[in-house]
Amino acid sequence: MKKLALLTSGGDAPGMNAAIRAVARTALYNGLEIFGIRRGYQGMIDGDIFKMETTSVSNIIQRGGTILKTARSKEFLTLEGREKAYRQLKQHDIDGLVLIGGDGTFKGANVFFKEYSLPAVGIPGTIDNDIAGTDYTLGFDTAVNTAVEAIDKIRDTAEAHDRIFIVEVMGRDAGYIALNSGIACGAEDILVPEQASDINVILERIGNDKRRKKLVNIIVVAEGDDFGGADALRIKIMEHLPELDVRSTILGHIQRGGSPSYFDRVQASRMGYAAVNALVSGQTQVMVGLENQEIIYTSFDHAIKQHAPLDMKMLEMAKILAS
Amino acid sequence: MKKLALLTSGGDAPGMNAAIRAVARTALYNGLEIFGIRRGYQGMIDGDIFKMETTSVSNIIQRGGTILKTARSKEFLTLEGREKAYRQLKQHDIDGLVLIGGDGTFKGANVFFKEYSLPAVGIPGTIDNDIAGTDYTLGFDTAVNTAVEAIDKIRDTAEAHDRIFIVEVMGRDAGYIALNSGIACGAEDILVPEQASDINVILERIGNDKRRKKLVNIIVVAEGDDFGGADALRIKIMEHLPELDVRSTILGHIQRGGSPSYFDRVQASRMGYAAVNALVSGQTQVMVGLENQEIIYTSFDHAIKQHAPLDMKMLEMAKILAS
Amino acid sequence: MKKLALLTSGGDAPGMNAAIRAVARTALYNGLEIFGIRRGYQGMIDGDIFKMETTSVSNIIQRGGTILKTARSKEFLTLEGREKAYRQLKQHDIDGLVLIGGDGTFKGANVFFKEYSLPAVGIPGTIDNDIAGTDYTLGFDTAVNTAVEAIDKIRDTAEAHDRIFIVEVMGRDAGYIALNSGIACGAEDILVPEQASDINVILERIGNDKRRKKLVNIIVVAEGDDFGGADALRIKIMEHLPELDVRSTILGHIQRGGSPSYFDRVQASRMGYAAVNALVSGQTQVMVGLENQEIIYTSFDHAIKQHAPLDMKMLEMAKILAS
Amino acid sequence: MKKLALLTSGGDAPGMNAAIRAVARTALYNGLEIFGIRRGYQGMIDGDIFKMETTSVSNIIQRGGTILKTARSKEFLTLEGREKAYRQLKQHDIDGLVLIGGDGTFKGANVFFKEYSLPAVGIPGTIDNDIAGTDYTLGFDTAVNTAVEAIDKIRDTAEAHDRIFIVEVMGRDAGYIALNSGIACGAEDILVPEQASDINVILERIGNDKRRKKLVNIIVVAEGDDFGGADALRIKIMEHLPELDVRSTILGHIQRGGSPSYFDRVQASRMGYAAVNALVSGQTQVMVGLENQEIIYTSFDHAIKQHAPLDMKMLEMAKILAS
């Protein structure tokens, strides 16, 4: 193995730049050449590929986003697209790939490997923390902290006005962000995609709070909850309790950006370092993961399966603590 | 003057607690008794009034929201409501008021004074910075910094994906937050209520950027812009340029909360201190303001008039600097 | 078990308030009475004990410090001191203790239990993350993030001036904060108490960087490093390389304060919840800990032993990535 | 005027990059060429000069430090140094200079102009806010906010332990940072270079607080205070009150770095824009300043004079509010 290429794919996540730095520096330290591919698989197809030096990754460990940019590529889903991509890589004599992204990224890598046998190692980078085979995906820690800082601010104004606030956080299929930000902010209710939500239970809880003259309520809802998000839930509550002052807010894309937390930077460094070492030592089609604080490797096949279920006991605990 | 009462009214703003602390401590230093009224004029009507000590305001200077809570009161708009309020104040022998809020607050004070001749001094507390007779209203500095931190994060992800992002900030009638956060974030376009927005100009600008391969665009729009906010603008742009990846996000109530900036805390301290000194020295029906960094006093009559126009030359400058 | 008492002891750490909230709410949920003891063991001796309600812990989950205050008590090291403490507890019919603190706290609890057989459960609260029997101690995550934000700022000015900056972080016996903040900030060197530091190695590295015209260097040093901290190291470097612009800064107590991160709040919530449940189910003289993301229990005897060694391979990795 | 050059000099300050961006973009908009000089006057002597394009300043408005780097140059104080510098500028046909820095920077510009008649306009960039002819110098707002965030954290731990904390902030000759951060944090005492500090007054105040059982005290001291900083003051207090737990911390260089606040970014944008417009319209040897929120111009001769005195009434107010 002499020449590696590196890309970021799927939604961006804080820590991707720290992983890029670690991959580049570790490759160079091992005497390899390292190439950056811009805009994920689409850039691979388009040949948007450049040689990286140690200074290419200076001063990026603390930056949000990804200097390699990211994109979703429909063309890579086609046979022709992947063929183009392969030819671009061969032009640079690339003999190994490091892929930072989510399960879509690793699915693509699996298909590509079957066709062209180019070794690839993956790094889980998604704020949702919902990939099997790892306790942690890059960006989650920062994203939850960002959500928590925002909800803390909303609580200030909720308390000043005795309002109920419904805050929608990211998570189409997974409630990790909602669960953790909800507990951390002392939310009175937390709604996640993994559990059916019952409007009557929510209304009863609000009713109880009213009787106790507890007029402030923060409800954290994942975007993938079956109510359909914060606005839908607000309308439903106000149908039943029109006298209440209920507001909703969607935190949105601020959760993806920002300078990564120390934890994201350290894990990104470890994962990037481990990914290159894995490729060099002959591993392929594996994702670097974290288990019990140690680096482990999982096959792409396993990683793209459904993630482990949310710990529902944490939801129970949250309700007890917010009572 | 022996007994003052203090309330916060209207939308909450960072710095209100710092002003409450300054009013209470200055009153006590001057040998006065000081009473807090909870929930603004409504609490005045309801008699939600309590005696404050120096420790009542310990450790609040750094907190968002308002420990006195705030509310809008329809009852205070009625003759009966104001009569009830006056009787509550008389029960505590209150002979002076400090009112922290916006122009609605000062309008109410004007009517109340005509009927009951109770001296009152106001402190401008609103994130919109749109009150006449002062260069500054409490909360503006913090709110713009909050917006800027959020937009910085959104730019990370906008750059990673080459997206156009439309960010809606607060400001129903005034574009101060939009103008200042837009300049500070290098927004490619800034839309404010004070100026008619032309979709063709916006589209042409985006088109120019496309030709220049500048694919990232941040458009900051005040909620009171004539397009009707971020979502409406996004739909309009995508009608004309369906191939673009355009997203919108509404920052919402996070702009009201959070620990106040040094500037908000210092100005709140100065204004609270000046408000009590003004009452003690016999002033009434005036709002404390800031002009050329000095404390000034303005009649409520003047303060509730329309604010000074936005500096449109700043908008021009913003476009030149973002080009 | 009917009446619990709760204290914080040793150095304060972010997340202690979140743990206090969880202990109080879980105790009340279980039908127990809960008492707060102010200023740790000293307050126990002095009888500074008060009954807590659910509202006693409202709105504290996001606050740094500890509402119960903390102190080190020499008197509790004496037989008489502990006897006084026991009598105070008996006056309130306390039949169980929750202790939030470090190994000194748990040592005290062990002695106290031998004498008075009062059941106690501990929660590890110290920013140093150096207690055996748990992967995590409350406050570490926040403290490292605080250090990282500060070092990021110092790097700005280091780069502007091509300076070498030595930053001293907390950690008298343990290098966890130094190691993790150093990796996260891309520090060129990281000095920890667990490893002998060689001035010649440091100088050689700086010399290499000079030859490579890399003039910015951040060296992170734990306060317990054998050089004796940042200032001592700065003087030593300047003796050998007087032409360099070397500065030192001691981050100090800012690392203890601040609003806790989501991770500290969630783990504090889990640990507080688990501590009460452990007491109720008959456990005693154990510390709640975290292992592989699950709650575990460890005897105080084990917890007060020396912590696990730092992962020295992480130091090697840090050097490769910063090269 | 066809070719401008731009440098940053003296200590770095947040907002310098925003000013660099504004100068470059405004110059290019006006059809001028713009050159960046690295490392201030020293880089001018060394010919470290490069042509800037609009993309040279992309994505820097939010960054601390200065992409042009800064340095102090002894060589520029000599006739030969300045001659070399002039020749370097002539090689690039530079016919105008924009200088971002403090009074040392403008003194140098004055001497240089007398010798070579090269027009120059200055922008005040220093966190100390102590330059005559302007209400504001770039970096002050961010620096005070950074100090305030740090002191807020220290208060958490001060309260938890009932300690007295002495916090040293920047300001060798000027107490602006100390005064404003002290008021904003509710410091019980604020010591500034502009006023003689009396240890007896400080001790009496602490004694009073002890009698009132107010055991937490934050004392903010400017580095240029006549006690000689935080450590010296701590030793002096402990000589007299050895039973107290007094700690000191020096905030140091974190105050110079970090992402600039909105206010610094907006004022930097305005000043950079105004500086180029001033040069183009024939002004020279003037510093751009801010007065009553409007851009004004002041001769370098005036700007390098002593700054206006600190508002001592603010110190009095601070004591009343912290009582």
Short mmCIF file of N, CA and C in Angstrom, two decimals, chain A residues 177-221:
data_model
loop_
_atom_site.label_atom_id
_atom_site.label_comp_id
_atom_site.label_asym_id
_atom_site.label_seq_id
_atom_site.Cartn_x
_atom_site.Cartn_y
_atom_site.Cartn_z
N ILE A 177 -30.03 11.93 20.35
CA ILE A 177 -29.85 13.36 20.64
C ILE A 177 -30.99 13.84 21.53
N ALA A 178 -32.21 13.44 21.20
CA ALA A 178 -33.35 13.88 22.02
C ALA A 178 -33.23 13.37 23.45
N LEU A 179 -32.91 12.10 23.61
CA LEU A 179 -32.83 11.52 24.94
C LEU A 179 -31.77 12.22 25.78
N ASN A 180 -30.59 12.39 25.22
CA ASN A 180 -29.49 12.94 25.99
C ASN A 180 -29.63 14.44 26.23
N SER A 181 -30.10 15.17 25.23
CA SER A 181 -30.28 16.61 25.46
C SER A 181 -31.46 16.83 26.39
N GLY A 182 -32.47 15.97 26.29
CA GLY A 182 -33.63 16.09 27.16
C GLY A 182 -33.28 15.86 28.63
N ILE A 183 -32.53 14.80 28.89
CA ILE A 183 -32.09 14.56 30.27
C ILE A 183 -31.22 15.71 30.76
N ALA A 184 -30.30 16.14 29.91
CA ALA A 184 -29.33 17.16 30.33
C ALA A 184 -29.99 18.50 30.62
N CYS A 185 -31.13 18.76 29.98
CA CYS A 185 -31.83 20.03 30.20
C CYS A 185 -32.98 19.88 31.17
N GLY A 186 -33.14 18.70 31.75
CA GLY A 186 -34.24 18.50 32.68
C GLY A 186 -35.59 18.64 32.01
N ALA A 187 -35.69 18.19 30.76
CA ALA A 187 -36.95 18.31 30.03
C ALA A 187 -38.04 17.51 30.73
N GLU A 188 -39.24 18.07 30.75
CA GLU A 188 -40.36 17.41 31.40
C GLU A 188 -40.88 16.25 30.56
N ASP A 189 -40.63 16.28 29.27
CA ASP A 189 -41.02 15.17 28.40
C ASP A 189 -40.00 15.03 27.28
N ILE A 190 -39.79 13.80 26.85
CA ILE A 190 -38.84 13.53 25.77
C ILE A 190 -39.50 12.54 24.83
N LEU A 191 -39.64 12.92 23.57
CA LEU A 191 -40.32 12.06 22.60
C LEU A 191 -39.32 11.59 21.56
N VAL A 192 -39.27 10.26 21.37
CA VAL A 192 -38.26 9.69 20.47
C VAL A 192 -38.93 8.77 19.46
N PRO A 193 -38.28 8.58 18.31
CA PRO A 193 -38.87 7.71 17.27
C PRO A 193 -39.02 6.27 17.74
N GLU A 194 -38.19 5.84 18.68
CA GLU A 194 -38.19 4.43 19.10
C GLU A 194 -39.41 4.07 19.94
N GLN A 195 -40.20 5.06 20.34
CA GLN A 195 -41.33 4.77 21.22
C GLN A 195 -42.56 5.52 20.71
N ALA A 196 -43.69 4.83 20.69
CA ALA A 196 -44.93 5.50 20.29
C ALA A 196 -45.27 6.58 21.31
N SER A 197 -45.69 7.74 20.84
CA SER A 197 -46.02 8.85 21.73
C SER A 197 -47.53 8.96 21.84
N ASP A 198 -48.00 9.15 23.02
CA ASP A 198 -49.45 9.18 23.27
C ASP A 198 -49.83 10.58 23.74
N ILE A 199 -50.63 11.26 22.96
CA ILE A 199 -51.00 12.65 23.28
C ILE A 199 -51.69 12.73 24.63
N ASN A 200 -52.45 11.68 24.97
CA ASN A 200 -53.17 11.73 26.25
C ASN A 200 -52.21 11.73 27.44
N VAL A 201 -51.14 10.95 27.31
CA VAL A 201 -50.13 10.93 28.37
C VAL A 201 -49.48 12.31 28.51
N ILE A 202 -49.17 12.90 27.36
CA ILE A 202 -48.54 14.23 27.39
C ILE A 202 -49.48 15.25 28.02
N LEU A 203 -50.74 15.20 27.61
CA LEU A 203 -51.71 16.17 28.14
C LEU A 203 -51.92 15.97 29.63
N GLU A 204 -51.96 14.73 30.05
CA GLU A 204 -52.17 14.47 31.47
C GLU A 204 -51.02 15.02 32.30
N ARG A 205 -49.83 14.82 31.77
CA ARG A 205 -48.65 15.32 32.47
C ARG A 205 -48.69 16.85 32.58
N ILE A 206 -49.03 17.50 31.50
CA ILE A 206 -49.13 18.97 31.54
C ILE A 206 -50.22 19.38 32.53
N GLY A 207 -51.33 18.64 32.50
CA GLY A 207 -52.43 18.93 33.43
C GLY A 207 -51.99 18.81 34.88
N ASN A 208 -51.24 17.75 35.17
CA ASN A 208 -50.70 17.58 36.53
C ASN A 208 -49.83 18.75 36.92
N ASP A 209 -48.97 19.16 35.98
CA ASP A 209 -48.08 20.27 36.28
C ASP A 209 -48.88 21.53 36.57
N LYS A 210 -49.97 21.73 35.81
CA LYS A 210 -50.80 22.91 36.03
C LYS A 210 -51.37 22.91 37.45
N ARG A 211 -51.85 21.74 37.86
CA ARG A 211 -52.41 21.66 39.21
C ARG A 211 -51.35 21.99 40.25
N ARG A 212 -50.11 21.58 39.94
CA ARG A 212 -49.01 21.87 40.89
C ARG A 212 -48.44 23.27 40.67
N LYS A 213 -49.09 24.04 39.80
CA LYS A 213 -48.64 25.42 39.51
C LYS A 213 -47.23 25.44 38.91
N LYS A 214 -46.85 24.31 38.36
CA LYS A 214 -45.59 24.27 37.63
C LYS A 214 -45.90 24.59 36.18
N LEU A 215 -45.65 25.80 35.79
CA LEU A 215 -46.14 26.26 34.50
C LEU A 215 -45.11 26.19 33.40
N VAL A 216 -43.85 25.97 33.78
CA VAL A 216 -42.81 25.86 32.76
C VAL A 216 -42.66 24.40 32.38
N ASN A 217 -42.59 24.16 31.11
CA ASN A 217 -42.39 22.81 30.62
C ASN A 217 -41.51 22.88 29.39
N ILE A 218 -40.50 22.06 29.37
CA ILE A 218 -39.73 21.90 28.14
C ILE A 218 -40.01 20.47 27.65
N ILE A 219 -40.49 20.37 26.44
CA ILE A 219 -40.67 19.07 25.81
C ILE A 219 -39.67 18.97 24.67
N VAL A 220 -38.80 17.98 24.73
CA VAL A 220 -37.83 17.78 23.65
C VAL A 220 -38.34 16.66 22.76
N VAL A 221 -38.40 16.94 21.46
CA VAL A 221 -38.94 15.96 20.53
C VAL A 221 -37.96 15.75 19.38
#
